[in-house]
Tab-separated table of C-alpha atoms and ligand atoms in Angstrom:
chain	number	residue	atom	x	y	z
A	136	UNK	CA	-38.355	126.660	-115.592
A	137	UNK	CA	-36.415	123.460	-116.645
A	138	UNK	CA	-38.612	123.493	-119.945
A	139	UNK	CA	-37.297	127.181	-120.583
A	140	UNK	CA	-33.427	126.266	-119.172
A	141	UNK	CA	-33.699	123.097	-121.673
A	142	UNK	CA	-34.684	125.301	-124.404
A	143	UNK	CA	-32.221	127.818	-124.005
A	144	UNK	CA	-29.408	125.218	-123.506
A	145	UNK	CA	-30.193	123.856	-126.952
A	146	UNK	CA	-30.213	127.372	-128.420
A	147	UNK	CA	-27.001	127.634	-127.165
A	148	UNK	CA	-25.508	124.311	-128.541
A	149	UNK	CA	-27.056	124.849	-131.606
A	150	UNK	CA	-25.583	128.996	-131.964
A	151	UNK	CA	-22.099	127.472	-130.783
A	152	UNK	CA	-21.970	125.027	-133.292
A	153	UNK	CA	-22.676	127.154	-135.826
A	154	UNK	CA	-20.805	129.817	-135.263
A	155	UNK	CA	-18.295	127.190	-134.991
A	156	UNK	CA	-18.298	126.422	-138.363
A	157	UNK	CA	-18.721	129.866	-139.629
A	158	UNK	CA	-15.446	130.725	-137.969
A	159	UNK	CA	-14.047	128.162	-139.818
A	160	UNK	CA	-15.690	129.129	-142.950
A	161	UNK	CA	-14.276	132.517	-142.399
A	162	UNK	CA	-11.095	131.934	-141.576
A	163	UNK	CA	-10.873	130.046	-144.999
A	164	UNK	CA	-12.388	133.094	-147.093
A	165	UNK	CA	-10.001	135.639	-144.949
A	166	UNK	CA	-6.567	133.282	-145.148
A	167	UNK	CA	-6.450	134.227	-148.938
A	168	UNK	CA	-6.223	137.629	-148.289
A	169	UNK	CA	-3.899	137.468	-145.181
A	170	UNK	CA	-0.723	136.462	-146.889
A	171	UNK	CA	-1.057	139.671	-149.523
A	172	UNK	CA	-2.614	141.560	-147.057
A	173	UNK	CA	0.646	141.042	-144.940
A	174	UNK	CA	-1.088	140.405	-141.760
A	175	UNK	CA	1.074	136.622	-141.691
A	176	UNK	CA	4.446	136.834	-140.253
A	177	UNK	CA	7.131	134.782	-138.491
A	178	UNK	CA	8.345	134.291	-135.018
A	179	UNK	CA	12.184	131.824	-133.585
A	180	UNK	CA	12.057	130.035	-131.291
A	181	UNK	CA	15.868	129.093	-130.133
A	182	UNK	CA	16.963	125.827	-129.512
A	183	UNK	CA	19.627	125.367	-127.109
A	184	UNK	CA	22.829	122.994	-126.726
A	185	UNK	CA	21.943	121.391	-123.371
A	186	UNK	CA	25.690	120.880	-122.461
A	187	UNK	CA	26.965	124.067	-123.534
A	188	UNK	CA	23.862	126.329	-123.211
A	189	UNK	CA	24.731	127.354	-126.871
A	190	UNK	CA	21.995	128.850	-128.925
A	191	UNK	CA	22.296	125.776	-131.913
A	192	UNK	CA	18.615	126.789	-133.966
A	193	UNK	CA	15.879	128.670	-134.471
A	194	UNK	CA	11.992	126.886	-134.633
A	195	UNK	CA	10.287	129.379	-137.300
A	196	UNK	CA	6.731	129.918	-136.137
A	197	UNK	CA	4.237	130.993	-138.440
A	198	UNK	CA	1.531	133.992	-136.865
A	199	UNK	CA	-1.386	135.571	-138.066
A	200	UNK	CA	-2.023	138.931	-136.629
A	201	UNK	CA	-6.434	139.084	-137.647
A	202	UNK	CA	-7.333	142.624	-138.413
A	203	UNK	CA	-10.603	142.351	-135.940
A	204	UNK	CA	-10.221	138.936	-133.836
A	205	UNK	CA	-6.191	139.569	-132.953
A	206	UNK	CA	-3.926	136.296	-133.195
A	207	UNK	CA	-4.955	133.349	-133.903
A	208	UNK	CA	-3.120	130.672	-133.008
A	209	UNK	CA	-1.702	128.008	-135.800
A	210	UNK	CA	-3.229	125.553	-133.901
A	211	UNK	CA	-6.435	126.784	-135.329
A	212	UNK	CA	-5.481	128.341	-139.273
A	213	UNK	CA	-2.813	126.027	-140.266
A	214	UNK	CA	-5.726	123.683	-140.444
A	215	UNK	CA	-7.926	126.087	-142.329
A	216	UNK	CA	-4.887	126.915	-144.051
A	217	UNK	CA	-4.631	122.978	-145.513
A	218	UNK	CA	-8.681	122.877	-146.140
A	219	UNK	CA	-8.409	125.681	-148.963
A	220	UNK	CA	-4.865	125.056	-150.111
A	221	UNK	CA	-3.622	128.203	-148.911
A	222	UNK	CA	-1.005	126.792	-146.781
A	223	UNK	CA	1.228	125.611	-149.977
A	224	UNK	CA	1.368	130.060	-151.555
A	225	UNK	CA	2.118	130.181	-147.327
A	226	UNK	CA	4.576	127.808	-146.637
A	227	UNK	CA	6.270	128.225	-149.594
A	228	UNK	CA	6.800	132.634	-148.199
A	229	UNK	CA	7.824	131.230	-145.244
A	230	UNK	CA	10.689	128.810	-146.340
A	231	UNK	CA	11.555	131.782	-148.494
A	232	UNK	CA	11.738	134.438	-145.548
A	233	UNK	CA	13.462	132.247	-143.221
A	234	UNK	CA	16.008	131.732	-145.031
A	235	UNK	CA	16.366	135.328	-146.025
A	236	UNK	CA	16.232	136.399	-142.499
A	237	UNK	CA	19.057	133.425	-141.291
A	238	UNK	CA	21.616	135.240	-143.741
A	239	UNK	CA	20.458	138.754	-142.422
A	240	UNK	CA	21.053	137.541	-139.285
A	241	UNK	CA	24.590	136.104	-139.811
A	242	UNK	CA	25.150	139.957	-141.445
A	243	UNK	CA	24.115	141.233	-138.052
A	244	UNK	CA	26.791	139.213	-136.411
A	245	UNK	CA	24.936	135.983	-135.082
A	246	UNK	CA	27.062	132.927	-135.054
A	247	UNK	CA	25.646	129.971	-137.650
A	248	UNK	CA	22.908	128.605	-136.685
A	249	UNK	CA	20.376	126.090	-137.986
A	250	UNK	CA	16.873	127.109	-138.627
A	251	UNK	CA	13.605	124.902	-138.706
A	252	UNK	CA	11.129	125.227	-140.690
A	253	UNK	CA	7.774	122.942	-140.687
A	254	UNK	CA	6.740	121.195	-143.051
A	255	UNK	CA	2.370	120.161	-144.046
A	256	UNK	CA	1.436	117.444	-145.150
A	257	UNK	CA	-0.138	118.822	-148.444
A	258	UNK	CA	3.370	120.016	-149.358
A	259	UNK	CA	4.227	116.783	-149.673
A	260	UNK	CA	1.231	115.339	-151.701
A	261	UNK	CA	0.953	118.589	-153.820
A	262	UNK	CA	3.574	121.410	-154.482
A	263	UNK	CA	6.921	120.641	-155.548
A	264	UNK	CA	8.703	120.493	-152.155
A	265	UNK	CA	12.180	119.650	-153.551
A	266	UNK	CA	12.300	123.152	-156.061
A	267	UNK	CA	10.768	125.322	-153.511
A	268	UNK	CA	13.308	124.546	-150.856
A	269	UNK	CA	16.045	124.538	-154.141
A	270	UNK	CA	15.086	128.141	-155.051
A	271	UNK	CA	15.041	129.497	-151.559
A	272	UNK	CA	18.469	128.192	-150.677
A	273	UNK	CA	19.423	129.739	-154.367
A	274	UNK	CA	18.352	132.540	-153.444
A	275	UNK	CA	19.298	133.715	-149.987
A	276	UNK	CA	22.523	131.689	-150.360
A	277	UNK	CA	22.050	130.029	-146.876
A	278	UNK	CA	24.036	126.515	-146.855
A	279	UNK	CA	21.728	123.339	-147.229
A	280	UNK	CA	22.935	121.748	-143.786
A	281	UNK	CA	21.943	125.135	-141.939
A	282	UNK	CA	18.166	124.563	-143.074
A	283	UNK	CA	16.082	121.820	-141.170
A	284	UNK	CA	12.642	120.287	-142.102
A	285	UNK	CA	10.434	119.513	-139.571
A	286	UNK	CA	8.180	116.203	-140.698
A	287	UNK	CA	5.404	114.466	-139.082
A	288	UNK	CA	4.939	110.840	-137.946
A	289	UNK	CA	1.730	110.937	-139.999
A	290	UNK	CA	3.755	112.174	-143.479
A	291	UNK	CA	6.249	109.579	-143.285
A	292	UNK	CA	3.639	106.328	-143.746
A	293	UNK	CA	1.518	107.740	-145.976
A	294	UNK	CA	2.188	106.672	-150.084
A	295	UNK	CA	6.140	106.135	-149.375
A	296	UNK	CA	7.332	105.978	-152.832
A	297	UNK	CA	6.380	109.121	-153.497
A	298	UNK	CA	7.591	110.601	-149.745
A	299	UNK	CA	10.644	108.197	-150.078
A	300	UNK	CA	11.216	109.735	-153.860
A	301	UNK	CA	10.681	113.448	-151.931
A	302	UNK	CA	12.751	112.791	-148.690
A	303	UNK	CA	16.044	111.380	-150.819
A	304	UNK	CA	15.793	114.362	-153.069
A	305	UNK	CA	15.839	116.533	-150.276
A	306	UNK	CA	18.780	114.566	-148.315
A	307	UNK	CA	20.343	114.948	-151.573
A	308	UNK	CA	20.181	118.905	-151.328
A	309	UNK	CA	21.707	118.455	-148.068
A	310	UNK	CA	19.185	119.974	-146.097
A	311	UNK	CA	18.104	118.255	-142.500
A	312	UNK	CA	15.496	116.380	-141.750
A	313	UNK	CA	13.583	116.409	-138.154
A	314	UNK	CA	10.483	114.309	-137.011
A	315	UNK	CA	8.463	116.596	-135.082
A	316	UNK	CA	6.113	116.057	-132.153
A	317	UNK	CA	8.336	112.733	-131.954
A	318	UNK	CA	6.118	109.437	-130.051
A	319	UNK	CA	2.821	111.124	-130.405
A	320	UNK	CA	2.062	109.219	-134.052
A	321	UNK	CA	2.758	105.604	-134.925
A	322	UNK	CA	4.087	102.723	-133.041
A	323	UNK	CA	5.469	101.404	-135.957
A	324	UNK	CA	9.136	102.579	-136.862
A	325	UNK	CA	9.999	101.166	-139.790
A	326	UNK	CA	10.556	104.464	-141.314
A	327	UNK	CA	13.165	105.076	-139.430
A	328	UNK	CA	15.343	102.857	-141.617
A	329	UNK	CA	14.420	103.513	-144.860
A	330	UNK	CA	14.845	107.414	-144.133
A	331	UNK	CA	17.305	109.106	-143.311
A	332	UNK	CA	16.405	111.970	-140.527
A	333	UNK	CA	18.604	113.672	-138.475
A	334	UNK	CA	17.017	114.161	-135.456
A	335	UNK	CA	14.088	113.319	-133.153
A	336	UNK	CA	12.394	115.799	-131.339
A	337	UNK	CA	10.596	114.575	-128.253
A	338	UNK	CA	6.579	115.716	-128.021
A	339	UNK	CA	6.160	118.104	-125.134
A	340	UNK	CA	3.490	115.845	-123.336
A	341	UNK	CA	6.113	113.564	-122.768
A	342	UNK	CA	8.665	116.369	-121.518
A	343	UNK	CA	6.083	118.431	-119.653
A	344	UNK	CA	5.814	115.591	-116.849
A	345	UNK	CA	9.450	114.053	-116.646
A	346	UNK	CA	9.826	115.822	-113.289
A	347	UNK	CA	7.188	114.266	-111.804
A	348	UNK	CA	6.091	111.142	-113.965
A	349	UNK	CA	7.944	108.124	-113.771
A	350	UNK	CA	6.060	106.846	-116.928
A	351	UNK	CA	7.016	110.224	-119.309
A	352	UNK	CA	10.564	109.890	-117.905
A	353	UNK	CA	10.548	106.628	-118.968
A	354	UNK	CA	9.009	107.487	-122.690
A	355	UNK	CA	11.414	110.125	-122.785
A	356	UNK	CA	14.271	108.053	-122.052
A	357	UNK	CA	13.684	105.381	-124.767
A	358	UNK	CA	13.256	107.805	-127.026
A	359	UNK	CA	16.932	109.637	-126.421
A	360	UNK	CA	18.398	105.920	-126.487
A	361	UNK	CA	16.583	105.443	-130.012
A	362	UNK	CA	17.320	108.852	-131.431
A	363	UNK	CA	21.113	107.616	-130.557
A	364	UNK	CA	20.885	103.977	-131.393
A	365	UNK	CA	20.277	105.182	-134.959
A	366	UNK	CA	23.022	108.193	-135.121
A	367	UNK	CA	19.931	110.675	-134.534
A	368	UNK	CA	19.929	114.093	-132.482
A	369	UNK	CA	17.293	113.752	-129.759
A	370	UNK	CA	15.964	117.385	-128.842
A	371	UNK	CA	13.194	117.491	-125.833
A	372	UNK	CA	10.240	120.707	-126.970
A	373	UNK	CA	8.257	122.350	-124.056
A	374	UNK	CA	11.091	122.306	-121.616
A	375	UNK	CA	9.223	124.855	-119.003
A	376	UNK	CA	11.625	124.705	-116.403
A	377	UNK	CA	15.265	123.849	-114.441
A	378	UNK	CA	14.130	120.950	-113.202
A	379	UNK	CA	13.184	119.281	-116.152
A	380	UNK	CA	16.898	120.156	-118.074
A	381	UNK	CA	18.507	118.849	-115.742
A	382	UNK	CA	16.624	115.643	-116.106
A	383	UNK	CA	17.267	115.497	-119.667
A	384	UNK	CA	21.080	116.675	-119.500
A	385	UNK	CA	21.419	113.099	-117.010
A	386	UNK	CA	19.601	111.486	-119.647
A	387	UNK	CA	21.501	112.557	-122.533
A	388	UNK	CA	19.393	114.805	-124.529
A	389	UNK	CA	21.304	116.243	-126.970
A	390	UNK	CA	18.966	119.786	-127.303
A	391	UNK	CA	16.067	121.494	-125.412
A	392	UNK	CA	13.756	124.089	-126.797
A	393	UNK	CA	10.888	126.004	-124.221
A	394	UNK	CA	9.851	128.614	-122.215
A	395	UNK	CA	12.577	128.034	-119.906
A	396	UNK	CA	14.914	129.733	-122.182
A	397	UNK	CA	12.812	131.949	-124.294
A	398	UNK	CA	9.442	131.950	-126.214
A	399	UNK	CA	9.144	132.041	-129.819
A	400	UNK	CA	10.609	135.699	-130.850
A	401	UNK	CA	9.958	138.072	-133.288
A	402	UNK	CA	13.482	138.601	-135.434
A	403	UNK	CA	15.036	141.346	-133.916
A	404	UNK	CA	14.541	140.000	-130.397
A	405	UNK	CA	15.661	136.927	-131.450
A	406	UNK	CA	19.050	138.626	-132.628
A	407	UNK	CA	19.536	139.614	-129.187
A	408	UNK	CA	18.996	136.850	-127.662
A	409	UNK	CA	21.231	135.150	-129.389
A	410	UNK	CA	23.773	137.659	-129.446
A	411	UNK	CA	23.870	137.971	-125.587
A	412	UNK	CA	23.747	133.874	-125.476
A	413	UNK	CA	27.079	134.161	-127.809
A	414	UNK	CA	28.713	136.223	-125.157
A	415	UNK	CA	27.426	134.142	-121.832
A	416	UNK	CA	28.771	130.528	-123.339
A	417	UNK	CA	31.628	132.106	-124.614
A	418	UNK	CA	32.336	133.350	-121.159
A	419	UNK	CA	31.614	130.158	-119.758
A	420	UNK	CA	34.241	128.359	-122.090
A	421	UNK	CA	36.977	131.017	-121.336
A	422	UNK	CA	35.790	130.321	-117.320
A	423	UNK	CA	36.066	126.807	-118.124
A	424	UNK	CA	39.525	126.486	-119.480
A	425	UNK	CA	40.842	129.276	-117.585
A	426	UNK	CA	40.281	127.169	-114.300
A	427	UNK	CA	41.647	124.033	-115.950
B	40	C2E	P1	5.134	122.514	-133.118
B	40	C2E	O1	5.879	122.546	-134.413
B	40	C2E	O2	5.253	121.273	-132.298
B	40	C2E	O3	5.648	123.797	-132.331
B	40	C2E	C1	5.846	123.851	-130.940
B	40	C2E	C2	4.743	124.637	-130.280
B	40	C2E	O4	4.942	124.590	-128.875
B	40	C2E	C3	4.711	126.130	-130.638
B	40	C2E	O5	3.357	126.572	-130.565
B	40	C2E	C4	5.514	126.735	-129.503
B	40	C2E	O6	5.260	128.099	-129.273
B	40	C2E	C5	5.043	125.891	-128.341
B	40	C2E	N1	6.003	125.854	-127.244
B	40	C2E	C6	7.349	125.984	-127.292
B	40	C2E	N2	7.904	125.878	-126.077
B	40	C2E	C7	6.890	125.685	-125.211
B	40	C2E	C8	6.825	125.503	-123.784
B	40	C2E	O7	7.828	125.499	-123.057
B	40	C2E	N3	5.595	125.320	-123.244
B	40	C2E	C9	4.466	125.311	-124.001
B	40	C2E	N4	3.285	125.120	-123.381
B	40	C2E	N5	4.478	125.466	-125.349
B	40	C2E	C10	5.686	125.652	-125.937
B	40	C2E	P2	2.700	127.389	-131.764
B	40	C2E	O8	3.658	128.417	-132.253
B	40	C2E	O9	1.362	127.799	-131.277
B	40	C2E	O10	2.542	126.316	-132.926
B	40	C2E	C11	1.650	125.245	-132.820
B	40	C2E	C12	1.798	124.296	-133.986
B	40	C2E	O11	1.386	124.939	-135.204
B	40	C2E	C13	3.211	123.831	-134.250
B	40	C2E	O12	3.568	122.808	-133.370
B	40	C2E	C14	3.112	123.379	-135.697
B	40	C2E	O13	2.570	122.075	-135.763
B	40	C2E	C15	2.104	124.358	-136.274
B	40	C2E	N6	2.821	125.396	-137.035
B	40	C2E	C16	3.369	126.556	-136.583
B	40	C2E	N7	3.970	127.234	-137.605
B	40	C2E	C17	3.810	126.466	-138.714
B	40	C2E	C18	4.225	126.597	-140.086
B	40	C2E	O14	4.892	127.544	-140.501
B	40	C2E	N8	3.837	125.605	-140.948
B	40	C2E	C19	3.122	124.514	-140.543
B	40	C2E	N9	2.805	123.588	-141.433
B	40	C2E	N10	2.744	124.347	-139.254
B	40	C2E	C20	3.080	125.310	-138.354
B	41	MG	MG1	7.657	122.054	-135.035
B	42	MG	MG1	6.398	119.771	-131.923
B	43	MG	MG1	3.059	120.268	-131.796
C-alpha cells in the first residue's frame, strides 16, 4: 500500500509539473493570437480622493478572456506575456485604448480624471517607450498630465542611464509618473532623488493589515511621511474596507484605491460609477457650505 501511495504521489508531482510548464508553454503560443484575436481587453479601477470621496483616476487593468480556460489572471500572462515579447505589440494597444477611452469618457460627461496605465519592464529595455506614449497622446488628444505611468521598484535600479535618459523624456512630455506596489522592492531610495515621480502608491500587504497590525501601520505611515517629505502623492491600493480609510485619512493618505469602493470595471460601468460619484461629492460640497 505505501509502495503503491508513493508511486502514485510521484506520478502526480511529476504530471503537475509538467503540465505546469505546458500551460506556460501554451499560454506563450496562444498570447500571439489573443491580442488579434480580440480576446484581450481592459478593465478601471477608480481611485478615490480620501478627503473628498472624489473619483481622481482610473487603474487600467489589462484581461484576457481564454476561449476554453476563461480568465486568466495577469498575475499569470503578463509574465508569459514578457517571456515571448508579446507584452510590448500589448502594452503598446493598451496605452493606445486608454487613452482613447479617457477622451470618450470626458464626451460622455465624466469630469477629468487621471488614468494609470502600467508600465513592464521590457518596455523599458526594448520598445521605444517615449514615441509610443507621444503618438497615443497625439492621437486621442488626452493632455499629458491626465496620463500616469505606473513603474516598478525593480525598473528604476536597473541600467539608470538609459531609465534616467527614458524617465526625463517622459517628465518632459508631461505625463506622471507613479511607483507601484510601493515598499515591496528595494531598501535603497536613492532613486527617489534623481527621478522625478509623482506619487507613491503603498503595496496592499502593507494596507491589508493596518487595522489590525501595529507593524503595517507603522510601514504605512513612513511611507505617507516620505511620499510627502519629497512633494509626492501617497495613494494606499487594496483598501478592503471602512476601517482601514479611516486609518489612512488620520494618517494623511492623500488617495485610496480597493474593493471598498469598487473593483476594477469594465468602461461603461466605470462611467457610471463615476458619474453617480460626481453627483454624491458634489452634494456633499453644496451640504458642506450650505451648513457653513
Ligand atoms: P497592480 O498594478 O498592483 O494592480 C493591483 C491589483 O490589485 C489588481 O489585480 C487589482 O484588481 C487588485 N486589487 C485592487 N483592489 C483590491 C482590493 O481591495 N483587494 C484585493 N485583494 N485586490 C485588489 P489584477 O488586475 O489581477 O492585476 C495584477 C497585476 O497584474 C497588477 O498589479 C499589475 O502588476 C499586473 N498588470 C495588470 N494589468 C497590466 C498591464 O496592462 N500591464 C502590465 N505590465 N501589468 C499589468
Ligand atoms: Mg498597478
Ligand atoms: Mg500595485
Ligand atoms: Mg501588485
Amino acid at each position: 500500500k505505501a509502495k503503491e501511495d508513493g508511486r502514485n504521489t510521484y506520478r502526480f508531482y511529476h504530471n503537475t509539473m509538467g503540465e505546469q510548464g505546458l500551460r506556460r508553454l501554451t499560454l506563450q503560443t496562444e498570447l500571439r493570437q489573443a491580442l488579434v484575436k480580440q480576446q484581450l481587453f481592459i478593465q478601471y479601477q477608480p481611485q478615490l480622493d480620501l478627503r473628498t470621496g472624489r473619483v481622481v483616476g482610473a487603474e487600467a487593468l489589462l484581461r484576457w478572456r481564454h476561449p476554453t480556460e476563461g480568465l486568466i489572471s495577469p498575475a499569470e500572462f503578463i509574465p508569459a506575456a514578457e517571456a515571448n515579447g508579446m507584452i510590448i505589440p500589448i502594452s503598446n494597444w493598451l496605452l493606445r485604448t486608454v487613452c482613447q477611452q479617457a477622451m470618450a469618457w470626458r464626451k460622455q460627461g465624466m469630469a477629468p480624471l487621471v488614468v494609470a496605465v502600467n508600465c513592464s519592464a521590457l518596455q523599458f529595455r526594448q520598445g521605444d517607450l517615449v514615441a509610443e506614449v507621444t503618438q497615443a497622446l497625439a492621437d486621442s488628444g488626452l493632455p499629458a498630465h491626465l496620463l500616469e505611468l505606473e513603474l516598478t521598484e525593480s525598473m528604476l535600479l536597473q541600467d539608470s542611464e538609459r531609465v534616467m535618459q527614458i524617465i526625463s523624456r517622459l517628465k518632459a512630455l508631461g505625463v506622471k509618473l507613479s511607483i507601484d506596489d510601493f515598499g515591496t522592492g528595494y531598501s535603497n531610495m536613492a532613486y527617489l532623488k534623481r527621478f522625478a515621480v509623482d506619487k507613491l502608491k503603498i503595496d496592499q500587504s502593507f494596507v491589508k493589515g493596518i487595522a489590525r497590525n501595529a507593524d503595517d501601520e507603522a510601514i504605512v505611515q513612513s511611507i505617507i511621511t516620505l511620499a510627502h517629505s519629497f512633494n509626492l502623492k501617497a495613494i494606499a491600493e487594496g483598501v478592503e474596507d471602512y476601517a482601514t480609510a479611516d486609518i489612512l485619512l488620520a494618517r494623511s493618505c492623500d488617495e485610496v484605491q480597493g474593493y471598498c469602493y469598487a473593483k476594477a470595471l469594465d468602461p461603461d460601468a466605470f462611467l457610471d460609477f463615476s458619474l453617480s460619484n460626481q453627483k454624491t461629492t458634489s452634494q456633499v460640497v453644496q451640504l458642506k457650505s450650505g451648513q457653513s
